[in-house]
Amino acid sequence: MAMVCLSDFEAYAKKYLPKIAWDYFAAGADDCTTRDENILAYKRIRFRPQMLRDVSVVDIRTKILGSEISFPVGIAPTGFHQLAWPDGEKSTARAARAMNTCYIASTYSTCTLEEISAAAPGGLRWFQLYIHRNRAASQQLVQRAEALGFQGLVLTTDVPYTGKRRDDVRNGFRLPPHMKVKNLEQAFEVCKMSPLDPSVTWNDIYWLRSLTRLPIIIKGILTREDAELAVRHGVQGIIVSNHGGRQLDEGPATIDALVEVVEAVRGRVEVYVDGGIRKGSDVLKALALGAKCVFIGRPALWGLAYKGEEGLQDVLRILQDEFRLSMALAGCASVSEIGQHLVQFSKL
Amino acid sequence: MAMVCLSDFEAYAKKYLPKIAWDYFAAGADDCTTRDENILAYKRIRFRPQMLRDVSVVDIRTKILGSEISFPVGIAPTGFHQLAWPDGEKSTARAARAMNTCYIASTYSTCTLEEISAAAPGGLRWFQLYIHRNRAASQQLVQRAEALGFQGLVLTTDVPYTGKRRDDVRNGFRLPPHMKVKNLEQAFEVCKMSPLDPSVTWNDIYWLRSLTRLPIIIKGILTREDAELAVRHGVQGIIVSNHGGRQLDEGPATIDALVEVVEAVRGRVEVYVDGGIRKGSDVLKALALGAKCVFIGRPALWGLAYKGEEGLQDVLRILQDEFRLSMALAGCASVSEIGQHLVQFSKL
Amino acid sequence: MAMVCLSDFEAYAKKYLPKIAWDYFAAGADDCTTRDENILAYKRIRFRPQMLRDVSVVDIRTKILGSEISFPVGIAPTGFHQLAWPDGEKSTARAARAMNTCYIASTYSTCTLEEISAAAPGGLRWFQLYIHRNRAASQQLVQRAEALGFQGLVLTTDVPYTGKRRDDVRNGFRLPPHMKVKNLEQAFEVCKMSPLDPSVTWNDIYWLRSLTRLPIIIKGILTREDAELAVRHGVQGIIVSNHGGRQLDEGPATIDALVEVVEAVRGRVEVYVDGGIRKGSDVLKALALGAKCVFIGRPALWGLAYKGEEGLQDVLRILQDEFRLSMALAGCASVSEIGQHLVQFSKL
Amino acid sequence: MAMVCLSDFEAYAKKYLPKIAWDYFAAGADDCTTRDENILAYKRIRFRPQMLRDVSVVDIRTKILGSEISFPVGIAPTGFHQLAWPDGEKSTARAARAMNTCYIASTYSTCTLEEISAAAPGGLRWFQLYIHRNRAASQQLVQRAEALGFQGLVLTTDVPYTGKRRDDVRNGFRLPPHMKVKNLEQAFEVCKMSPLDPSVTWNDIYWLRSLTRLPIIIKGILTREDAELAVRHGVQGIIVSNHGGRQLDEGPATIDALVEVVEAVRGRVEVYVDGGIRKGSDVLKALALGAKCVFIGRPALWGLAYKGEEGLQDVLRILQDEFRLSMALAGCASVSEIGQHLVQFSKL
């Protein structure tokens, strides 16, 4: 079977992963409306391609928070990579480094931050943080990440409690006994009473700020009001995200929310987006609407499920080729030429 | 089979109820457009969730007409509960009391008001009234209800005649011989010439007013004009309802009508809504658009069909958990924080 | 099989009519988009029902061009009724008279005007005219109709040539040898070179006017421009029609066109509509949007196919009952109370 | 099987062509959204037909760049006609001449320009050009075309690189060994490194201008900005095209883009459109929205696949008959009477 586009990897993963793992990765909250809307919303955006631009050389490189990446697609934080591939996050880290892009390692990794670092020294990585009831545990994680050379701290804001994913409830999902949320092993066990702290508020950004010199990127923002608050609380970046539709169902598609967040932010901090990216042209649309970079979640897992590090590189390479081609066909020779004039919202 | 969400109960009821009973409960008028629109219209509303609010404690209690209920979901009036479960409305009353919410008992109950009262003393209950050609019979019902401690009188306005439900016509639906509309036993028999009075007008509100000191809630209002009339005629509450799509097909979805009714009422009386509630997040949407409380019809019957009193409690508990989680994920720690800023209508 | 609604008759006709006849009646032009849109467009209109009106008596009678009919539904002109039932248009005439409504007999009847008249003396009938290349033949038809007591002359304007109905082409549709277009027998044969005159213009209204004292109703108008021209040329009525979607595909649905025609006409002449009426509530919508009466085409043929005169009466009686019920549920006690306040266009 | 409409030819081609050839012709880029939108967009346009115009004679002739054609439908440039029929482009040229319309021969023909010319001397033909890295090869092609009597030069602008057509990648599509891109045989081989020059810009129009006295028609324009640039760079015509949805997926449907291009051009040059034409009424819509002529791509190939020259004539004849009938039914007796008043965009 030729792996031509990302849905080939999805089909592979659906076929070969254990059902309980596939269901966990695929799950959306409740009716999965938002999960699916993330994809559909891209289809309602139309390009306005420009002809007869010199696109003999197409430069797809960009920078995020000052670091150059080979193209504006990074790896979003997702949990439990060993469910997809035995080497877990170590493979992810290697693939991201090989493709010269950014990998946001999740708190809920099945490898430790140290293992991830050691697997791919020198790779550009950010660390995704949930603030726990046990604040000391969170503080320790942040400081470990900083010490290991992670270059950004991504605070996830949309999980005061876990969303209701019906299939996980039906399956009684839990990690197989041989896998562990290793980063937190000492502190507490997953799948008992949730360790996440639902009392976190905007003021906790100041507390985080006091712990680390890493830039803070806030993830889960969907409205102009929260975007304004994020900027005022001094974050360095915003990831427009609805957690892949796994938390509050029937919130906005992220590409739709991106528009209002970008407008509110007015360039004061970098804005990124995740959710629903399935083709290189989706990346182009997100950038045209103001994202500095996008992050992929499930497609990275499909790549891992296919062939580990190599499979994830395949996924990234396809996105890269498709993104470059889309840019050329839209008349853009470099990322800086991408702008809102390239897209319009379909009336349908 | 795990009962994870309300559609699990629907599937159960469809599988295990006698077809004629399932068809009766499921029926909509004509093409069932409005019945289905009630559900679809919720899907067109998108949340605007707020992040980083302290939602460590989420208080879902509210009050309707001064009585506290455990969460803003009550039991809408539906007929013939013995078709779903042998104990009929007695089970309904017990479940509502156990969950500390309001149960609107229907004129067309298969238990008497006295039996309902005795089954769950002290429960919060309203009585739903049709005005009959035989006004004395109606007067007697109102006075029995008041004497039994029912705390509200719900006047249904959308049944001057019964809607055309094709399946009921095909099935020749009628109550099995061992069930009776017991509240009306002396006065007349159901399923002959309709006992409902199609000449009722707004002036009959004054007549009702003269019979009882109970608050009057008017059910079946769908337009701003009628909402204004209701307020002017001195009702204490309005239930925006289209009778579950069983009367005039192709009227508005209730959640859409709610918006215009709330706007017209301008807070002068409490506004409630029924029809199409299938998830806790639907409750949140209805409250965001101005409802003080919602009522569930068919889902309550599915709960009864599953396990009587216990099954209905399961349904209510699921809604309660989902509602609490939706509030937390949207950033609301109490019902008073829910407002229109939380939602927007999707353009699709 | 219970005949509960009009689609039951459609299913019956589809099952029992010869395929070639079913296909002929069902056919739309090209992709059948307009044929289907006629129905779908009704579904996009929502009622705004009014509660607590006295609807103990609902008067559904109305008048068209001064003649009272039992309810605002007449029989649209369609050809070849013998394809549906041996007695053909004689049965149609009898059913229309029995139900006290108007029957527009087609030029392409398989019975003569004389036979139709004799079958149901005293019934309210209009005669539908195509203007033929042989003007003398047309003149003779008009004068026969007037002499026979037909009370209106309906000029069809949308058939300068026959629309392309793919199934008819594939089937090689033609009348079986034992049926004839009897009204035209002497003048020419159908299914050879079309006898219809494609050079007819608005001025020919004056010619028609000179032939008869019957009121002239113009059929096939879909735009405000043509509505204005019709009024200026002195017609007495307009039937908004797209020939059941059998002529120009992808014109407007008739209920949509009705709105603009009614607006342009400003009450100067009566406006009717045909196409897509399948329920009594469709009739109510058409009247709310300004139609004085609607006409049914295919449903009348389904009734004939079911049981001839009796089957067509069944169809009309169902529409009558449904229309009366819709009025009551919308809060209207008489046709004069129906108005635009009762409906709104859905945004979907 | 009767060949009644263009989809009959499509079904035939799908059934009888080798899969690899069918897939190649049918392919769209990526998700094929734009390929399909080209068709769907026509369905959202509604006619506003005018009644009672004299349409006894309907003149469907028109002129493009001064040359009369029998009706406003030409043959768009598509490659590799031998994949559809052994005689390839020679059959296409003969059919176009027989039907007295314009054929745009593709650079990627499987016959030489000389063979095409010799097959149908005197036919109206334009030559479609890609500008190659080897500019001398392009210059030679232009000059051969001019010398052979081609009357227009069509510059395709939307292929700096080939779009990603998944099925072609899966199939490993390449020309069978016995077919050749004969026009380019000496210069280079297809299916190795793309010979197309992605550095072409608007200035190259001036270079082309210097090579030939043929009118230059630019193909692939989709926005008002590019339309303005085209006019300023002195082209004689614009073909609004998205390459049948084979290049940048999720650009606009061509009929939608036509509206904005026509508006920008303000009559300064002729505007044509291709993509999605499947019925005569589509032609009428395109002309109503300002196209001077339309071009068909895939339907021409289906005609070839059916019966070569004869099959393509069948396709053109069906379009011709349908177009003439649509005009008559819309009330137009000649192409000059077609205008924007005949159409409106459906809200759905």
Coordinates of N, CA and C in Angstrom, one line a residue, chain B residues 30-31 37 44 157-158 160-162 164 166 169-170 198-202 218 220 222-226 229 247-252 260 348, chain C residues 2 4-5 7-8 42-43 45-58 279 281-282 285 318 322 325-326 328-330 344 348:
Chain B
D30 N -46.5 14.8 11.2 CA -46.2 14.8 9.8 C -44.8 14.2 9.4
D31 N -44.0 15.1 8.9 CA -42.6 14.6 8.4 C -41.6 14.5 9.6
E37 N -35.5 18.8 14.2 CA -34.8 20.1 14.3 C -34.5 20.5 15.7
R44 N -26.1 23.6 16.1 CA -25.6 24.8 15.3 C -25.1 25.9 16.3
T157 N -50.8 24.8 25.7 CA -51.6 25.7 24.8 C -51.5 25.2 23.4
D158 N -50.7 24.2 23.1 CA -50.6 23.8 21.7 C -51.3 22.6 21.2
P160 N -55.0 22.3 20.7 CA -56.5 22.5 20.4 C -57.0 21.2 19.8
Y161 N -56.2 20.6 19.0 CA -56.5 19.2 18.4 C -55.1 18.5 18.4
T162 N -55.2 17.2 18.4 CA -54.0 16.4 18.4 C -53.3 16.5 17.0
K164 N -51.0 15.3 13.8 CA -51.1 14.1 13.0 C -49.8 13.3 13.0
R166 N -48.2 10.1 12.0 CA -48.5 9.1 11.0 C -48.4 7.7 11.6
V169 N -51.3 6.7 13.6 CA -52.5 6.4 12.7 C -52.3 5.0 12.1
R170 N -51.2 4.7 11.6 CA -50.9 3.4 11.0 C -51.1 2.3 12.0
P198 N -61.0 23.3 22.0 CA -60.3 24.1 21.0 C -60.7 25.6 21.0
S199 N -61.6 25.9 21.9 CA -62.1 27.3 21.9 C -61.4 28.1 23.0
V200 N -60.4 27.5 23.7 CA -59.7 28.2 24.7 C -58.9 29.5 24.2
T201 N -59.0 30.6 24.9 CA -58.2 31.8 24.4 C -57.5 32.3 25.7
W202 N -56.8 33.4 25.4 CA -56.1 34.1 26.4 C -56.9 34.4 27.7
I218 N -47.1 28.8 31.4 CA -47.8 28.6 30.1 C -46.8 27.8 29.2
G220 N -45.8 26.0 25.5 CA -46.1 25.9 24.1 C -45.9 27.2 23.3
L222 N -44.0 30.1 21.3 CA -42.8 30.0 20.3 C -42.5 31.3 19.7
T223 N -43.3 32.4 20.0 CA -43.0 33.6 19.3 C -43.0 34.8 20.4
R224 N -42.4 35.9 19.9 CA -42.3 37.0 20.8 C -43.7 37.6 21.1
E225 N -44.6 37.5 20.1 CA -45.9 38.1 20.3 C -46.6 37.3 21.4
D226 N -46.6 36.0 21.3 CA -47.3 35.2 22.3 C -46.6 35.4 23.7
L229 N -48.0 38.4 25.2 CA -49.3 38.2 25.7 C -49.3 37.4 27.0
Q247 N -47.0 18.3 17.5 CA -48.2 19.1 17.1 C -48.1 19.7 15.7
L248 N -47.7 21.0 15.6 CA -47.5 21.6 14.3 C -46.1 21.3 13.8
D249 N -46.0 20.5 12.7 CA -44.7 20.3 12.1 C -44.2 21.5 11.5
E250 N -42.9 21.7 11.5 CA -42.2 22.8 10.8 C -42.4 24.1 11.4
G251 N -42.7 24.1 12.7 CA -42.5 25.3 13.5 C -41.0 25.3 13.9
P252 N -40.6 26.4 14.6 CA -39.2 26.5 15.0 C -38.7 25.5 16.0
E260 N -35.9 34.4 20.9 CA -36.8 35.5 20.7 C -37.7 35.6 21.9
L348 N -23.2 27.7 9.9 CA -23.6 26.5 9.1 C -24.9 25.9 9.7
Chain C
A2 N -52.4 1.3 4.9 CA -53.2 2.5 5.2 C -52.7 3.7 4.4
V4 N -52.2 7.2 4.6 CA -52.3 8.2 5.7 C -51.8 9.6 5.2
C5 N -50.9 9.6 4.3 CA -50.4 10.9 3.8 C -50.1 10.7 2.3
S7 N -47.6 10.8 0.5 CA -46.5 9.9 0.0 C -46.9 8.4 -0.1
D8 N -47.9 8.1 0.7 CA -48.5 6.7 0.5 C -49.0 6.5 -0.9
Y42 N -40.2 24.2 0.5 CA -41.3 24.3 1.5 C -40.7 24.0 2.9
K43 N -39.7 23.0 2.9 CA -39.2 22.6 4.2 C -38.3 23.7 4.8
I45 N -39.2 26.7 5.1 CA -40.1 27.7 5.7 C -40.6 27.3 7.1
R46 N -40.5 28.1 8.0 CA -40.9 27.7 9.4 C -42.2 28.5 9.8
F47 N -43.0 27.8 10.5 CA -44.2 28.5 11.0 C -43.9 29.3 12.3
R48 N -44.7 30.3 12.5 CA -44.7 31.0 13.8 C -46.1 30.9 14.3
P49 N -46.4 29.8 15.0 CA -47.8 29.5 15.4 C -48.2 30.4 16.5
Q50 N -49.5 30.7 16.5 CA -50.1 31.6 17.6 C -51.0 30.7 18.5
M51 N -50.8 30.8 19.7 CA -51.5 30.0 20.7 C -52.8 30.7 21.2
L52 N -53.6 29.9 21.7 CA -54.8 30.4 22.5 C -55.7 31.3 21.6
R53 N -55.9 30.9 20.4 CA -56.9 31.5 19.6 C -58.1 30.5 19.6
D54 N -59.3 31.0 19.5 CA -60.4 30.1 19.5 C -60.5 29.5 18.1
V55 N -60.2 28.2 18.0 CA -60.2 27.5 16.8 C -61.2 26.3 16.9
S56 N -62.3 26.6 17.6 CA -63.3 25.5 17.7 C -64.0 25.3 16.4
V57 N -64.1 26.4 15.6 CA -64.6 26.2 14.2 C -63.5 26.8 13.3
V58 N -63.1 26.0 12.4 CA -62.1 26.4 11.4 C -62.7 26.4 10.0
K279 N -48.3 18.4 1.6 CA -49.0 18.3 2.9 C -49.9 19.5 3.1
S281 N -49.9 21.5 5.4 CA -49.2 22.6 5.9 C -48.5 23.4 4.8
D282 N -48.2 22.7 3.7 CA -47.6 23.4 2.5 C -48.7 24.4 2.0
K285 N -48.6 27.4 4.2 CA -47.4 28.2 3.9 C -47.7 29.1 2.6
I318 N -57.5 14.2 2.4 CA -56.3 14.2 3.3 C -55.7 15.6 3.4
E322 N -55.5 17.9 6.7 CA -54.3 18.4 7.2 C -54.2 19.9 7.2
L325 N -56.2 21.2 10.1 CA -55.5 21.0 11.4 C -54.3 22.0 11.5
S326 N -53.6 22.2 10.4 CA -52.5 23.1 10.4 C -53.0 24.5 10.8
A328 N -55.6 25.3 12.5 CA -55.9 25.3 13.9 C -54.7 25.4 14.8
L329 N -53.7 24.6 14.5 CA -52.5 24.6 15.3 C -51.7 25.8 15.2
A330 N -51.9 26.5 14.0 CA -51.2 27.8 13.9 C -52.0 29.0 14.4
Q344 N -41.7 32.2 8.6 CA -40.4 32.9 8.3 C -39.5 31.9 7.6
L348 N -31.4 27.9 7.2 CA -30.7 26.7 6.7 C -31.3 26.2 5.4

